[in-house]
Coordinates of C-alpha atoms and ligand atoms in Angstrom, one line a residue:
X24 CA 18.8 16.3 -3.1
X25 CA 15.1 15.8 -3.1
X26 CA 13.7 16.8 0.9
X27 CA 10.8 13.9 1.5
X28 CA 8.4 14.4 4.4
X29 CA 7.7 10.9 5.5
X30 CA 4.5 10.4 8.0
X31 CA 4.0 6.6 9.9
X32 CA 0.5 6.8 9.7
X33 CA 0.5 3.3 11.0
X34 CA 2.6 0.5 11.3
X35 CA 5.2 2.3 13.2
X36 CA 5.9 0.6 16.8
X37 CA 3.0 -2.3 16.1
X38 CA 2.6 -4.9 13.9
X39 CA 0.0 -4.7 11.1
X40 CA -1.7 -1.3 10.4
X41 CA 0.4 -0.6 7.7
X42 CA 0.4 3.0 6.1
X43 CA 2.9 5.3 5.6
X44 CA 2.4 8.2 3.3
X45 CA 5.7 10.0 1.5
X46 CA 5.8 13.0 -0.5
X47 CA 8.4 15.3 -2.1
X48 CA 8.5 18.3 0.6
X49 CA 7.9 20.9 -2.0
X50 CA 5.0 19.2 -3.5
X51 CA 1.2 19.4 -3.0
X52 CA 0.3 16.0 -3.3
X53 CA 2.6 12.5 -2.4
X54 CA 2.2 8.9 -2.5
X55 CA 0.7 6.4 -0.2
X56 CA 2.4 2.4 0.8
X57 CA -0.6 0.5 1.9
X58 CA -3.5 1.6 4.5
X59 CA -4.4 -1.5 7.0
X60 CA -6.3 -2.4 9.6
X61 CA -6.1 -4.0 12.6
X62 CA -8.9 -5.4 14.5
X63 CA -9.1 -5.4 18.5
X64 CA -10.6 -7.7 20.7
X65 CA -14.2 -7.1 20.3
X66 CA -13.8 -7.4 15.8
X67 CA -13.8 -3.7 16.2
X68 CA -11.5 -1.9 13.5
X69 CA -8.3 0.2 14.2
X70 CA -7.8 2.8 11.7
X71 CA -4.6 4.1 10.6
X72 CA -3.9 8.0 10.9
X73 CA -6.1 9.8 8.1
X74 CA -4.8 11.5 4.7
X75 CA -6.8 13.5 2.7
X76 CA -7.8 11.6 -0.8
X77 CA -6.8 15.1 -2.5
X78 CA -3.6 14.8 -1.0
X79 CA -2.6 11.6 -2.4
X80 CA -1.0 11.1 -6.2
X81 CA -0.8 7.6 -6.0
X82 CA -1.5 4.4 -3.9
X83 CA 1.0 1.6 -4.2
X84 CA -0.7 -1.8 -2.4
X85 CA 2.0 -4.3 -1.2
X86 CA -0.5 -7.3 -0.8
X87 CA -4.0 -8.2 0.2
X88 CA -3.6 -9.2 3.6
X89 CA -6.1 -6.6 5.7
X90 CA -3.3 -5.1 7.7
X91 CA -2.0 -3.6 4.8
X92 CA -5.4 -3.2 2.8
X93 CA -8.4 -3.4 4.8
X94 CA -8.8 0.6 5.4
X95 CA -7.9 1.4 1.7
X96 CA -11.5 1.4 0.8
X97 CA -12.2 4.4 3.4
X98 CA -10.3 6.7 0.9
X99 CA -12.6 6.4 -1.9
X100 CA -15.1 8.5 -0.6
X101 CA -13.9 11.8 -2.8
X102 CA -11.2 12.7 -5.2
X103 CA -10.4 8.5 -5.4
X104 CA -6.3 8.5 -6.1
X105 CA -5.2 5.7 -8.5
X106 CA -3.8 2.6 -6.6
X107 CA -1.0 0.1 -8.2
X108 CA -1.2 -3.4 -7.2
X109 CA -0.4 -6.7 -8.9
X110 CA -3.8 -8.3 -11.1
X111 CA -3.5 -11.0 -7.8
X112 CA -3.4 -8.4 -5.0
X113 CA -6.4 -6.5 -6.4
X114 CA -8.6 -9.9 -6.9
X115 CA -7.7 -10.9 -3.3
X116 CA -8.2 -7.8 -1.7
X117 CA -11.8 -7.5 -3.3
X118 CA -12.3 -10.8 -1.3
X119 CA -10.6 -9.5 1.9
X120 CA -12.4 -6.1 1.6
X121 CA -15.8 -8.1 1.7
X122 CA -15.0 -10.5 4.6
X123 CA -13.9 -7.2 6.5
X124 CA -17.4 -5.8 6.6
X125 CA -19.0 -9.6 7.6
X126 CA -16.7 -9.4 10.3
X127 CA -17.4 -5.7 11.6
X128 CA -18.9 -4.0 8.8
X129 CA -21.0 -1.9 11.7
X130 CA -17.4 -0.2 12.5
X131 CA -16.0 0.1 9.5
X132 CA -16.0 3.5 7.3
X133 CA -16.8 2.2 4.0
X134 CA -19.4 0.1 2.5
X135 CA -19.9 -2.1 -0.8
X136 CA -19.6 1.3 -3.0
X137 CA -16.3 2.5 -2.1
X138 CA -14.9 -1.5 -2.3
X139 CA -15.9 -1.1 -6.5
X140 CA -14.5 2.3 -6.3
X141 CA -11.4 1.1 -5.1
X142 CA -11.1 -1.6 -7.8
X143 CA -12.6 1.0 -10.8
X144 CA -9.3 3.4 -9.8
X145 CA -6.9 0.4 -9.7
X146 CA -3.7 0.1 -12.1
X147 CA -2.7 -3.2 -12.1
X148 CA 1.6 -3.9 -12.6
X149 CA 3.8 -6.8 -12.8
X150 CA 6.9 -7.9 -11.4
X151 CA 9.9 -6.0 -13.2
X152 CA 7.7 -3.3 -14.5
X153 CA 8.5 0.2 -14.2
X154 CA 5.4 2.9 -14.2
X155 CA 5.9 6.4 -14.7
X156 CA 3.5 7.5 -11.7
X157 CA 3.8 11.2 -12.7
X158 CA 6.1 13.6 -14.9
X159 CA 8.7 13.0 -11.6
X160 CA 7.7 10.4 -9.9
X161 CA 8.8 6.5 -11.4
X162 CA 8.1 3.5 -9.5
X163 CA 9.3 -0.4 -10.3
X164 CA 7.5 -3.4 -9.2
X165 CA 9.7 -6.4 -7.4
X166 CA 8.3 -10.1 -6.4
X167 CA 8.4 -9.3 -2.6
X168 CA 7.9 -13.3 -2.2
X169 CA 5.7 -13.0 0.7
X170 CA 1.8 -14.2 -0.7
X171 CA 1.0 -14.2 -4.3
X172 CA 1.0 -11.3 -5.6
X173 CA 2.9 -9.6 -2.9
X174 CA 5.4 -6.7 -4.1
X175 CA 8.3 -4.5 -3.1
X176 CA 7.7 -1.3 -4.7
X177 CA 11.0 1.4 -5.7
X178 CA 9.8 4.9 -5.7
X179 CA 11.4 7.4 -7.3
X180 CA 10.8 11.0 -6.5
X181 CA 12.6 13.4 -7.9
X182 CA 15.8 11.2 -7.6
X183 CA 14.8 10.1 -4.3
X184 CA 15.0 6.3 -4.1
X185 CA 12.4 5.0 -1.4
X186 CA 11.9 1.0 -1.1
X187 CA 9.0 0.5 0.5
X188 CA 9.1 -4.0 1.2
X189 CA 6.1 -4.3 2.6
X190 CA 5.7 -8.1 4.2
X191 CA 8.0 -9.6 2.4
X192 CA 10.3 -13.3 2.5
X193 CA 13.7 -14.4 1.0
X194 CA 13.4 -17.8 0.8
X195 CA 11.5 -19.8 -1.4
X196 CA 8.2 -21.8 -0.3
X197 CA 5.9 -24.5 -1.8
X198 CA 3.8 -21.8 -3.3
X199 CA 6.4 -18.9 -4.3
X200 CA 10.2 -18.2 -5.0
X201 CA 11.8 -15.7 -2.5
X202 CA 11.8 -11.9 -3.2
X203 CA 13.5 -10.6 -6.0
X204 CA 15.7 -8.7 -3.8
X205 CA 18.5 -8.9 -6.5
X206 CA 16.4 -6.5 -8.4
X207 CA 16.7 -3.7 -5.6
X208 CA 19.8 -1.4 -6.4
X209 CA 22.5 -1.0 -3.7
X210 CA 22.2 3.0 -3.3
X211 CA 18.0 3.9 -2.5
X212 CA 18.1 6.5 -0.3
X213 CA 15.5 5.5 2.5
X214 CA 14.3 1.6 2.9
X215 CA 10.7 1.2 4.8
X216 CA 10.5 -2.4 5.7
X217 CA 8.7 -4.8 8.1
X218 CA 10.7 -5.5 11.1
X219 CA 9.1 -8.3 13.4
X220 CA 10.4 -8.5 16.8
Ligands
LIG308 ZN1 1.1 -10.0 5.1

């Protein structure tokens, strides 16, 4: 069995701030579920726990909502990792990005430049595709039913199944059909999901 090192590097405890960062123990480099912000009181940003760009193989972007997105451009400073989202996710978040700096662009670590940089190192997927991420690593995309162009995303490490759900919502709305939570096989190994007190 495949030993993961699995680091809540925001999220954990609180709502919004999404980040968690998972990686094969006996590799270099591992794999990134979202990197939100939140905001405090006074508009001012709260960062999630850093990870070195080198250090990541992959990004995989749930949705565009800023608690799951807004601090992803900060990582595209140096050695920019590739980040899977849906077509939707990646043409929202571009929007989001932008309205982050109007609203405390003074406070937050990243500017117009790394926001293109972001989008130039995206990898856009689709709902029941499955990506070979690296010669180990697999990943397939689910309908996570939560915004358009929300996903659940199976990761595959070395055997390893970890669902990360991101927000995510069973039953169907005016605008989208619940997640595709049919699609997720019964044995994954570790589940990462929102839990909303
Ligand atoms: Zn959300």
């Amino acid at each position: 069995m495949t030993d993961l090192m699995i680091r809540v590097l925001g999220g954990g405890g609180e709502v919004g701030r999404m980040a968690i960062f998972v990686k094969d123990a006996n590799s270099d480099r591992g794999f990134l579920f979202d990197y939100g912000v939140n905001f405090d009181e006074n508009d001012r940003p709260v960062m999630p726990g850093h990870v070195r760009p080198r250090d990541i193989a992959a990004v995989f972007l749930s949705h565009a909502h800023l608690d799951h997105c807004g601090a992803l451009p900060s990582l595209y400073v140096s050695s920019p990792p590739p980040v899977y989202a849906t077509p939707l996710t990646l043409e929202l978040a571009d929007i989001m990005f932008k309205d982050a700096i109007k609203l405390s662009g003074y406070y937050l670590p990243y500017e117009d430049e790394e926001i293109k940089a972001v989008l130039e190192h995206a990898i856009p997927v689709t709902y029941g595709e499955d990506v070979d991420v690296t010669r180990d690593v697999r990943a397939s995309i689910i309908n996570a039913g939560h915004v358009p162009g929300s996903m659940l995303t199976l990761l595959e490490i070395n055997g390893a199944r970890v669902l990360f759900t991101g927000d995510f919502n069973l039953a169907p709305s005016n605008l989208l059909r619940g997640a595709d939570i049919n699609n997720v096989p019964r044995d994954v190994d570790v589940v990462i999901m929102e839990a909303h007190t």
